[in-house]
mmCIF file of C-alpha atoms and ligand atoms in Angstrom:
data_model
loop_
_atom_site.group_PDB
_atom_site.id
_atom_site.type_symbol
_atom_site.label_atom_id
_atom_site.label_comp_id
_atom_site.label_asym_id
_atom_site.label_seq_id
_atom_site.Cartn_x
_atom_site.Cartn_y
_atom_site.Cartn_z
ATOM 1 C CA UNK V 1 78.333 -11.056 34.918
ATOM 2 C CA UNK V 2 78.848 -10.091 31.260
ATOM 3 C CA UNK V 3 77.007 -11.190 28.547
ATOM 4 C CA UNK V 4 78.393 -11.698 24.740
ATOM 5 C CA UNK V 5 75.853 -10.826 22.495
ATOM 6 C CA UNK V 6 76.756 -8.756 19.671
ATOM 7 C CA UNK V 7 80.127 -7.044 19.137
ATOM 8 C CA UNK V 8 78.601 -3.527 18.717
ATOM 9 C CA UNK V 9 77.051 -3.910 22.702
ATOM 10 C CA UNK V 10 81.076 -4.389 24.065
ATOM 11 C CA UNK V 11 83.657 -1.875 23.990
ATOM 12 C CA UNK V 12 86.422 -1.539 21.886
ATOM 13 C CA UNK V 13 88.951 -1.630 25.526
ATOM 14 C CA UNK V 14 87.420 -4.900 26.564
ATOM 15 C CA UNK V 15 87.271 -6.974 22.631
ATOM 16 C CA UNK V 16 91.068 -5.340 22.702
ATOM 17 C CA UNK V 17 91.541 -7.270 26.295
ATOM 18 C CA UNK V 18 89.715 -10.461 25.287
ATOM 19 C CA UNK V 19 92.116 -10.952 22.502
ATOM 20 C CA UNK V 20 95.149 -10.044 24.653
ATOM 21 C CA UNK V 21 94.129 -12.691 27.302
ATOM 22 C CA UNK V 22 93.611 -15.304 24.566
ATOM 23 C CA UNK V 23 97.077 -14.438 23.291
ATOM 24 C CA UNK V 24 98.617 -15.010 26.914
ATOM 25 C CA UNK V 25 96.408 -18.028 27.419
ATOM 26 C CA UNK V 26 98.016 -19.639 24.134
ATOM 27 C CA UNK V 27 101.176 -18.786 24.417
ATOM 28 C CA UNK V 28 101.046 -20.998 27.814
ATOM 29 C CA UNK V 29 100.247 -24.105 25.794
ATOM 30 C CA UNK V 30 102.810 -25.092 23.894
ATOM 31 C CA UNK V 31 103.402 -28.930 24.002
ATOM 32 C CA UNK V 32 100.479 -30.122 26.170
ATOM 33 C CA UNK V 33 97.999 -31.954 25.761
ATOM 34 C CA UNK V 34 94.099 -30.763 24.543
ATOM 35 C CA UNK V 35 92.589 -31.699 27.546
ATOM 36 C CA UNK V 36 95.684 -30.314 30.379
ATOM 37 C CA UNK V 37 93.660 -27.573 32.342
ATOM 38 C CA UNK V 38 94.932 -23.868 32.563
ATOM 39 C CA UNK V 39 97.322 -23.826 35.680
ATOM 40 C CA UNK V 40 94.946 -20.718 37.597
ATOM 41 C CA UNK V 41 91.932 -23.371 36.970
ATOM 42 C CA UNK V 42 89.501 -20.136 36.652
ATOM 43 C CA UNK V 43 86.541 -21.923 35.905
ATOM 44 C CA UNK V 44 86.959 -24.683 38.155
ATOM 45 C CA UNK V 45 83.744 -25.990 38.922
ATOM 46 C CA UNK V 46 82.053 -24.230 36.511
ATOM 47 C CA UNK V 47 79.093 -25.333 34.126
ATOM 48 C CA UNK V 48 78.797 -23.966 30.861
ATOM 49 C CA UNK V 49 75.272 -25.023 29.005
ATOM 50 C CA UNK V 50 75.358 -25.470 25.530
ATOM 51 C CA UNK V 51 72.183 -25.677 23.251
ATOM 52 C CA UNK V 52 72.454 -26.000 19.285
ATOM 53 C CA UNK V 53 69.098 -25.022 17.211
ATOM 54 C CA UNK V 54 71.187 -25.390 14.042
ATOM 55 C CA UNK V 55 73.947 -27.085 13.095
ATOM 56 C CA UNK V 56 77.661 -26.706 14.344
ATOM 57 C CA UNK V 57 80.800 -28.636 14.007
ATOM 58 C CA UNK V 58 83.503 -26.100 15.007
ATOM 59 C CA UNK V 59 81.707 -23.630 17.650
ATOM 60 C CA UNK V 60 80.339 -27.117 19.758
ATOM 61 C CA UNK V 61 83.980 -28.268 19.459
ATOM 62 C CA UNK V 62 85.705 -24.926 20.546
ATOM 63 C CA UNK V 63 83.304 -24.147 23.395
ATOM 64 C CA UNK V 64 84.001 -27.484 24.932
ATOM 65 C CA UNK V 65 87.795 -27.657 24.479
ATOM 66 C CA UNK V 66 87.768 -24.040 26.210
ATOM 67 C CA UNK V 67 85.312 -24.672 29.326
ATOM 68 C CA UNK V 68 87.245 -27.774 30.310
ATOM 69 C CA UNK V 69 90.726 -26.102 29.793
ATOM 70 C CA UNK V 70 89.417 -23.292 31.825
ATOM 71 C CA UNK V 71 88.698 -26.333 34.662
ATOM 72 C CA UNK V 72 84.703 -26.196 34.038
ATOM 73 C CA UNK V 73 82.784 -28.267 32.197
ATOM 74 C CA UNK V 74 80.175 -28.210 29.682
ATOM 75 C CA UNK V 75 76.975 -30.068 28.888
ATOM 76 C CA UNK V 76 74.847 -29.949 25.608
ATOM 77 C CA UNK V 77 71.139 -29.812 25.240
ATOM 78 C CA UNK V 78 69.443 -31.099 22.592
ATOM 79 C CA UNK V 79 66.691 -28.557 21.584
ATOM 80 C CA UNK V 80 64.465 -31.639 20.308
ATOM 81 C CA UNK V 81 64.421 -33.041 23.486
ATOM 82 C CA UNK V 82 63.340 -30.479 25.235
ATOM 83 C CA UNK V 83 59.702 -29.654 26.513
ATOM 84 C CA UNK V 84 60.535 -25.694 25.026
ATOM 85 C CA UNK V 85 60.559 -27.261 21.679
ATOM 86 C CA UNK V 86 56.631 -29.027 21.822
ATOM 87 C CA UNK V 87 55.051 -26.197 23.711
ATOM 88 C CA UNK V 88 55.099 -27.909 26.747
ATOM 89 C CA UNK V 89 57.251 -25.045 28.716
ATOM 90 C CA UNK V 90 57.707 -21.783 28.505
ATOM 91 C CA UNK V 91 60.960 -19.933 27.501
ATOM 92 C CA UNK V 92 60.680 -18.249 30.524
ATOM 93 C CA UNK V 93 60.600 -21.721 32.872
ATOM 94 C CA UNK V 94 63.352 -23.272 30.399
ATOM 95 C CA UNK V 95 65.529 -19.971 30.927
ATOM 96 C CA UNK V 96 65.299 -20.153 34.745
ATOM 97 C CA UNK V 97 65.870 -23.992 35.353
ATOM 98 C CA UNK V 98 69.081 -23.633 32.928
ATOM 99 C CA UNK V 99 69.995 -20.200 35.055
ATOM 100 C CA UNK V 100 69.482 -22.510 38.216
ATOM 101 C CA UNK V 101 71.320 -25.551 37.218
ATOM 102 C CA UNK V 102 74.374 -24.205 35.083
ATOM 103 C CA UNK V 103 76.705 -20.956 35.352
ATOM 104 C CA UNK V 104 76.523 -19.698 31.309
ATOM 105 C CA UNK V 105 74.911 -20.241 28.703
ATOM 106 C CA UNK V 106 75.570 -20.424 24.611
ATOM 107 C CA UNK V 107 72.898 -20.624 22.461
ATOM 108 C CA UNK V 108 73.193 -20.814 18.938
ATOM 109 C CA UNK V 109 69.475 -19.901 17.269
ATOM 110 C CA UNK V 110 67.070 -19.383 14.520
ATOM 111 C CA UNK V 111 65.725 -16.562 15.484
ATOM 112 C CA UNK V 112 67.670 -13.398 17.363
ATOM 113 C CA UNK V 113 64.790 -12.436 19.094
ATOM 114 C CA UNK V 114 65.195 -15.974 21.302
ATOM 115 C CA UNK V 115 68.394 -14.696 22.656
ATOM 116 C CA UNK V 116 66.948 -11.625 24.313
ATOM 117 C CA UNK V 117 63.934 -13.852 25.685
ATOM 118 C CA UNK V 118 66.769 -15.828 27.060
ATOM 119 C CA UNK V 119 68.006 -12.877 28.355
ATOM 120 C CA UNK V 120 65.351 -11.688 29.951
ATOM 121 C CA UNK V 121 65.126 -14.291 32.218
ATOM 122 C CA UNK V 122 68.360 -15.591 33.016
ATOM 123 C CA UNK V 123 70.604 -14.909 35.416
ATOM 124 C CA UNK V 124 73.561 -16.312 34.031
ATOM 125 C CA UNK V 125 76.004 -15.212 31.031
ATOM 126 C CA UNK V 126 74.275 -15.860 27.912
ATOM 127 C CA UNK V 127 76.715 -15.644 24.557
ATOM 128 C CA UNK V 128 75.736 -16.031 21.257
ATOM 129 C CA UNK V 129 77.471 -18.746 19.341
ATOM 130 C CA UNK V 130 75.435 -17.915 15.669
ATOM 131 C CA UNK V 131 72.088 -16.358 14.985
ATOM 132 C CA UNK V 132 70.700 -15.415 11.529
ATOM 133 C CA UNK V 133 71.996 -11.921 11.961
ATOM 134 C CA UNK V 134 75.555 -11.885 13.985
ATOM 135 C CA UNK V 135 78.287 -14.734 14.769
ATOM 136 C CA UNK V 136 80.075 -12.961 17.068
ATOM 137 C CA UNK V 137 82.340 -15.044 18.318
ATOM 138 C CA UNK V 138 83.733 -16.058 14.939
ATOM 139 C CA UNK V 139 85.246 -12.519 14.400
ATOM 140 C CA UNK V 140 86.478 -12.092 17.419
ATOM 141 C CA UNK V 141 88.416 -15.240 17.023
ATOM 142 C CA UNK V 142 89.006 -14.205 13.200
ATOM 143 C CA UNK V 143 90.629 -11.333 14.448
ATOM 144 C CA UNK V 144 93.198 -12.831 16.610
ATOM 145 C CA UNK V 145 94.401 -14.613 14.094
ATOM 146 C CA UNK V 146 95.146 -12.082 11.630
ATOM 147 C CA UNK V 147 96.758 -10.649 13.835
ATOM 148 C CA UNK V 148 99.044 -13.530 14.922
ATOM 149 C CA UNK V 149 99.603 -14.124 11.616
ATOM 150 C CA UNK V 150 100.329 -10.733 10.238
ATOM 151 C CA UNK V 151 101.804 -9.722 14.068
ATOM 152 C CA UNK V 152 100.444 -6.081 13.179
ATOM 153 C CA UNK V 153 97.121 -4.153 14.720
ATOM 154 C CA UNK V 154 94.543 -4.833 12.428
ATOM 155 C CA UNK V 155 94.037 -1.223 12.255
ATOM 156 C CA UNK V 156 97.083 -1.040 10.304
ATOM 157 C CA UNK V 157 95.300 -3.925 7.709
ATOM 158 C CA UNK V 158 93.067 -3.697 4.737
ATOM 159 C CA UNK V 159 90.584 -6.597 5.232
ATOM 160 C CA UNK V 160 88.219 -7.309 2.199
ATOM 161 C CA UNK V 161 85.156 -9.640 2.237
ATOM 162 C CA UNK V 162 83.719 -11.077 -1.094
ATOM 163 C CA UNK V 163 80.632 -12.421 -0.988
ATOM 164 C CA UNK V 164 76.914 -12.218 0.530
ATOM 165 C CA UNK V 165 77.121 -8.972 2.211
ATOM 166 C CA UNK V 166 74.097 -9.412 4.566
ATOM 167 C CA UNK V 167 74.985 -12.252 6.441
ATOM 168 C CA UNK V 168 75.373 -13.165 10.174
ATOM 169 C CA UNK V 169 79.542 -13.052 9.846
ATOM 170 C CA UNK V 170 80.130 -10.030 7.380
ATOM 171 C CA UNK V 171 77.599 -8.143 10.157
ATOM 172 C CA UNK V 172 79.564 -9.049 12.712
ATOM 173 C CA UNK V 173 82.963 -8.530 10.865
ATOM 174 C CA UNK V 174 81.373 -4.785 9.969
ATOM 175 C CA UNK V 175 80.480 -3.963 13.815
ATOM 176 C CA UNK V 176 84.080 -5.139 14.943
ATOM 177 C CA UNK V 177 85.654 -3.077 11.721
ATOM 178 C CA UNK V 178 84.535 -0.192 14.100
ATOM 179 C CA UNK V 179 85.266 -1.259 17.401
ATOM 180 C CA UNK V 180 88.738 -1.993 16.272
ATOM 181 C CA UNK V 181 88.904 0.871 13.394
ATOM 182 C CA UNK V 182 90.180 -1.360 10.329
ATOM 183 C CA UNK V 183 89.530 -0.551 7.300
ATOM 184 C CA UNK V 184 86.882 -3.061 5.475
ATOM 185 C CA UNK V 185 86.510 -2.939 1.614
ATOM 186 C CA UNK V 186 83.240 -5.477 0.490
ATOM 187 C CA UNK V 187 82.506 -6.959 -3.148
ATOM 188 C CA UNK V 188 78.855 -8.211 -3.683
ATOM 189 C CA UNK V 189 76.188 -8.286 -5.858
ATOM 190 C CA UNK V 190 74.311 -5.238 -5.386
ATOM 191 C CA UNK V 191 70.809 -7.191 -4.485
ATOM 192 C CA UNK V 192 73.153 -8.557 -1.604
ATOM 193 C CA UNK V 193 74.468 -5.160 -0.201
ATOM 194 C CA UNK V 194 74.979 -4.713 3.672
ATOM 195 C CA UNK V 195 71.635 -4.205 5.541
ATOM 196 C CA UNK V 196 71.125 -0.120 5.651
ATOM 197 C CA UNK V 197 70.649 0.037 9.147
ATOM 198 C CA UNK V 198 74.166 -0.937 9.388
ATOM 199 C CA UNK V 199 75.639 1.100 7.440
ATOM 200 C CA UNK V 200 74.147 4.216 9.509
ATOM 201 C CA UNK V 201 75.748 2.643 12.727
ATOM 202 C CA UNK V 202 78.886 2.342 10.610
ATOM 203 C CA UNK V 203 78.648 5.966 9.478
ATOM 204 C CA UNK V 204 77.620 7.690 12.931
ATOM 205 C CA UNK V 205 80.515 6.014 14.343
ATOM 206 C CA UNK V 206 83.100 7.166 11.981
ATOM 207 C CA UNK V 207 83.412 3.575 10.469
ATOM 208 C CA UNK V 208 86.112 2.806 7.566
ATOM 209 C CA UNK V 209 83.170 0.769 5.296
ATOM 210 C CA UNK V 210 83.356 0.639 1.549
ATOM 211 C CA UNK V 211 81.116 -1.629 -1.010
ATOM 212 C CA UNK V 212 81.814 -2.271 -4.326
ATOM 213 C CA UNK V 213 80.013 -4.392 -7.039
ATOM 214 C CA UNK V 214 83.542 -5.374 -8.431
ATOM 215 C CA UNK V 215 85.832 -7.962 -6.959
ATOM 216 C CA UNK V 216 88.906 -6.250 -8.643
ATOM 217 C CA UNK V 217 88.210 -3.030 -6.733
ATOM 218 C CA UNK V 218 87.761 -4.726 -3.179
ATOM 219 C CA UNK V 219 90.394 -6.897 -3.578
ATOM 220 C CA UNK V 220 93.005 -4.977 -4.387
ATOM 221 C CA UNK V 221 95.666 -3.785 -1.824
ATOM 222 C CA UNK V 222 94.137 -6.121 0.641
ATOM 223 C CA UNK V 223 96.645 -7.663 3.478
ATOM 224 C CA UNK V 224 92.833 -10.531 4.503
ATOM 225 C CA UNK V 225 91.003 -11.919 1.948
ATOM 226 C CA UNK V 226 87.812 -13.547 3.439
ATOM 227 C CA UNK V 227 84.434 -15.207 2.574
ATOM 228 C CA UNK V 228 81.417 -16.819 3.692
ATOM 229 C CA UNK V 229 78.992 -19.754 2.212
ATOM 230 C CA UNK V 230 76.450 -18.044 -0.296
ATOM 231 C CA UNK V 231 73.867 -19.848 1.349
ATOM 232 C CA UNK V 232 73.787 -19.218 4.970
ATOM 233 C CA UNK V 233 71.891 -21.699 7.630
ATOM 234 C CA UNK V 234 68.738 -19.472 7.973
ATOM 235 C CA UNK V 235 68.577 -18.365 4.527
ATOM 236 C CA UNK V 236 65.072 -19.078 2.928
ATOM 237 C CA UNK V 237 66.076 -18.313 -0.270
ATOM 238 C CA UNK V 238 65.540 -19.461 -4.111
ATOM 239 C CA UNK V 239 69.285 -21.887 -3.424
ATOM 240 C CA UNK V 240 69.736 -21.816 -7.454
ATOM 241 C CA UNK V 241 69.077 -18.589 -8.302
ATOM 242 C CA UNK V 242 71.445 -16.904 -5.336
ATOM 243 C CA UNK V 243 73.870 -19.526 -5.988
ATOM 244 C CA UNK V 244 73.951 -17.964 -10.051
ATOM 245 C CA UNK V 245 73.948 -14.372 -8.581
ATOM 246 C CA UNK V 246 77.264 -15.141 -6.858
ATOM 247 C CA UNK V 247 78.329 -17.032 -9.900
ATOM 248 C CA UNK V 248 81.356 -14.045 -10.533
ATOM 249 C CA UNK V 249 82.022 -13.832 -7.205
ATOM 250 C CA UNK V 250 84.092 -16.651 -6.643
ATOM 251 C CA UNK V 251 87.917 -16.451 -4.924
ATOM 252 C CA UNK V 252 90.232 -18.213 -7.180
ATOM 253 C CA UNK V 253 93.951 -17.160 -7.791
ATOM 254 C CA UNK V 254 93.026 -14.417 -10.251
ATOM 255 C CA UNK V 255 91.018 -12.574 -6.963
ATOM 256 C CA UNK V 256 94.306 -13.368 -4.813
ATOM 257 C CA UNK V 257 96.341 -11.668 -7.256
ATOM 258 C CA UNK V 258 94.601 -8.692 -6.616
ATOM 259 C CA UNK V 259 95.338 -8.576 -2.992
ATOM 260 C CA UNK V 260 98.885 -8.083 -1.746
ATOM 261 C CA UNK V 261 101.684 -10.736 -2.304
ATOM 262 C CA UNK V 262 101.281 -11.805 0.987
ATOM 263 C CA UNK V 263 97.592 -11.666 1.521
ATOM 264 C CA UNK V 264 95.578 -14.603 3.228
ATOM 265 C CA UNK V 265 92.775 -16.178 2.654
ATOM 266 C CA UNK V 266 90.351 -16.860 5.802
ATOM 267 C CA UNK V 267 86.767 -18.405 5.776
ATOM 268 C CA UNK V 268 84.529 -19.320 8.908
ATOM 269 C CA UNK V 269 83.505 -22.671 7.442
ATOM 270 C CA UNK V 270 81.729 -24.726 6.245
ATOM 271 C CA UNK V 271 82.601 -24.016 2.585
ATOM 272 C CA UNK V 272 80.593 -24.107 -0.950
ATOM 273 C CA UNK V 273 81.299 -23.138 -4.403
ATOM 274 C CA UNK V 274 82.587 -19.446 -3.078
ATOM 275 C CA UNK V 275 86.203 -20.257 -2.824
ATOM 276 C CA UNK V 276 88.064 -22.378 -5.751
ATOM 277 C CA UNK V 277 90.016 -25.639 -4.341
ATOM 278 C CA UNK V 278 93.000 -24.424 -5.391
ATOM 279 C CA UNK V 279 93.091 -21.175 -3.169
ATOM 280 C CA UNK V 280 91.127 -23.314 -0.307
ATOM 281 C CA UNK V 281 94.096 -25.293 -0.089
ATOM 282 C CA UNK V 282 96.729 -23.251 -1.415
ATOM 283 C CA UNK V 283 99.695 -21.697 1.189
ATOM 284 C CA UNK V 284 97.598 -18.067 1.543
ATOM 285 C CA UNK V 285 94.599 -20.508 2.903
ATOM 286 C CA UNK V 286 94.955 -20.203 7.097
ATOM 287 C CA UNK V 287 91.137 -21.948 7.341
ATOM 288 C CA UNK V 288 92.678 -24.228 9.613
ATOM 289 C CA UNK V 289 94.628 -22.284 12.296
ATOM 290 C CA UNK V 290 91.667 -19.487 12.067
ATOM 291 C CA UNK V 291 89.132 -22.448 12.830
ATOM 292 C CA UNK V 292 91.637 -23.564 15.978
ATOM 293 C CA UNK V 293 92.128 -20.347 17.285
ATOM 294 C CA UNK V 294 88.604 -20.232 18.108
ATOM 295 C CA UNK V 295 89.249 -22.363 21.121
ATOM 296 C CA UNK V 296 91.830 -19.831 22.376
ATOM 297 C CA UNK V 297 89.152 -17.040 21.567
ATOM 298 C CA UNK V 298 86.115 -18.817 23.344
ATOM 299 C CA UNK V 299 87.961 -19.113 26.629
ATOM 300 C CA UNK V 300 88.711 -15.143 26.727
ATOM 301 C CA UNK V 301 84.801 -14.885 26.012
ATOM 302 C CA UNK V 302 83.953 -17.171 29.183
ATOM 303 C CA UNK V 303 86.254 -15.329 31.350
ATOM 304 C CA UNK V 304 84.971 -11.902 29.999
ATOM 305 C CA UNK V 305 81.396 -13.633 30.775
ATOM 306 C CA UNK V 306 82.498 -14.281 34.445
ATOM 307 C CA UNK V 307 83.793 -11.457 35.096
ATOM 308 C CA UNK V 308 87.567 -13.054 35.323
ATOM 309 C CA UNK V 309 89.258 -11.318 32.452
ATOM 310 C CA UNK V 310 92.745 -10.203 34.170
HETATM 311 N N1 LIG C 1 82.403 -21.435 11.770
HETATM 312 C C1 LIG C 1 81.464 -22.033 12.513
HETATM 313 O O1 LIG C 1 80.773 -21.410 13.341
HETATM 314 O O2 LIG C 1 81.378 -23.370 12.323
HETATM 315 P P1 LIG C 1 80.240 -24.324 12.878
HETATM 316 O O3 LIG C 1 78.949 -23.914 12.210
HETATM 317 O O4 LIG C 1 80.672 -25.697 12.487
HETATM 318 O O5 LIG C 1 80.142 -24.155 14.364
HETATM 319 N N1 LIG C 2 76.890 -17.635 7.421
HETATM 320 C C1 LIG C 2 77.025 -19.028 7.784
HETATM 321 C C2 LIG C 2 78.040 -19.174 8.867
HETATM 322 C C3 LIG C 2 78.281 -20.606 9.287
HETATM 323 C C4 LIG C 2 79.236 -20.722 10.434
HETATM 324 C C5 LIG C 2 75.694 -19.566 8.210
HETATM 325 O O1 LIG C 2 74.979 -18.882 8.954
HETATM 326 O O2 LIG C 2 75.344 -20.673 7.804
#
């Protein structure tokens, strides 16, 4: 039983073998349908628990399409209806009865600290599908498709992120930018710099991490152009005021001309004012087969989480 927490707590061998499975897995699919099962059925008879605290369009959607492909099946708790949510149980009951009555569990939460409560008392797979400070799954998933796109190691890529630098995705995208040694250039406003404790994980372990405070600088060279929403889900922030902080930090075409000719453009979504319509839905854009590709992605995760990764 494997749990998928943070990228930082897996090694670099198994992400590497997650993706490879994921690539096999697709590559099986061509021309059937989204609901066909997975001819080896690995999950068959499997239950994967699902339980939202925020919202989510593309993770819910991904996680489901990938249990039932794998042969399982998934259910979703509402959080609201729960007796967790009043005070009327503990975390501790909650964690057993879903342990008992399911075989994984994804939570996506408000608070990291829930996940290790979960944790604690579980006995199943837990994997984190968002919390305020990683989204792990995302960059795993964003990583196999640069790489199907660009059919090259990302090792061998320059990958730049504009935007908020302290965020659940760049954190994530800055763990796995050691685990799979690619070199990561940043642009932010310096109030919105990577969190420090970070950056000394990064630097112990060798990592290829620079910031700047100038798009031009971070942009240029780069093979992956990415961003995130300025105003995250668990941000309790002034919304104008970081909004107007980010105001020069926008991609439009002038930032993708600083990249390479052939340079994409990837974002996690949901969007906001950080990315100009034009480059959203220009030909560098891939938004759409990066937000697919997380189906592929999630069922390596379960079968990593089962211990059935071949
Ligand atoms: N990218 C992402 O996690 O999307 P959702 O919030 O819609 O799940
Ligand atoms: N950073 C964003 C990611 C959304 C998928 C948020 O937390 O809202």
């Amino acid at each position: 039983m494997n749990h998928f927490i943070n990228i930082r707590d897996i090694s670099s061998s198994i992400l590497r073998k997650i993706i490879m499975d994921a690539k096999k897995r697709k590559n099986k699919r061509k021309k059937i349908n989204t609901l066909d099962q997975d001819k080896d059925k690995p999950l068959k008879g499997k239950l994967l628990i699902q339980m939202f605290e925020k919202s989510s369009l593309r993770t819910r959607l991904s996680f489901t399409i990938a249990i039932k492909q794998l042969s399982g099946d998934e259910l979703t708790l509402r959080p609201n209806e729960l007796h967790l949510s009043k005070g009327t149980e503990s975390l501790p009951d909650t964690a057993k009865i879903i342990s008992t009555f399911g075989n994984a569990f994804m939570l996506r939460t408000d608070n990291d600290k829930k996940i290790n409560e979960f944790k604690k008392y579980m006995t199943i797979p837990i994997i984190n599908g968002l919390s305020p400070s990683s989204h792990p799954t995302q960059v795993l998933s964003d990583i196999y498709t640069i790489e199907e796109i660009k059919k090259k190691p990302i090792s061998m890529l320059n990958i730049c992120w504009v935007g908020d630098a302290n965020n659940n995705v760049i954190n994530s995208l800055i763990e796995a930018s050691v685990k799979f040694s690619f070199k990561l250039k940043i642009a932010c406003p310096k109030k919105y710099e990577p969190n420090k404790n970070l950056l000394n994980w990064v630097k112990k372990h060798k990592g290829k991490v620079k910031i700047f405070n100038d798009i031009k600088k971070a942009a240029e060279k780069s093979d992956v152009i990415f961003t995130d929403k300025v105003i995250s889900m668990n941000d309790k922030v002034n919304r104008l005021r970081k909004l107007k902080d980010f105001k020069n930090f926008q991609i439009n075409s002038k930032v993708m001309n600083f990249a390479k000719s052939d340079a994409i453009f990837l974002h996690c979504l949901p969007r906001g004012p950080e990315v100009s319509d034009k480059v959203f839905f220009g030909k560098q854009s891939k938004v759409w087969q990066q937000a697919l590709n997380r189906i592929y992605v999630q069922k390596s995760i379960l079968l990593y989480c089962f211990g059935k990764l071949r």
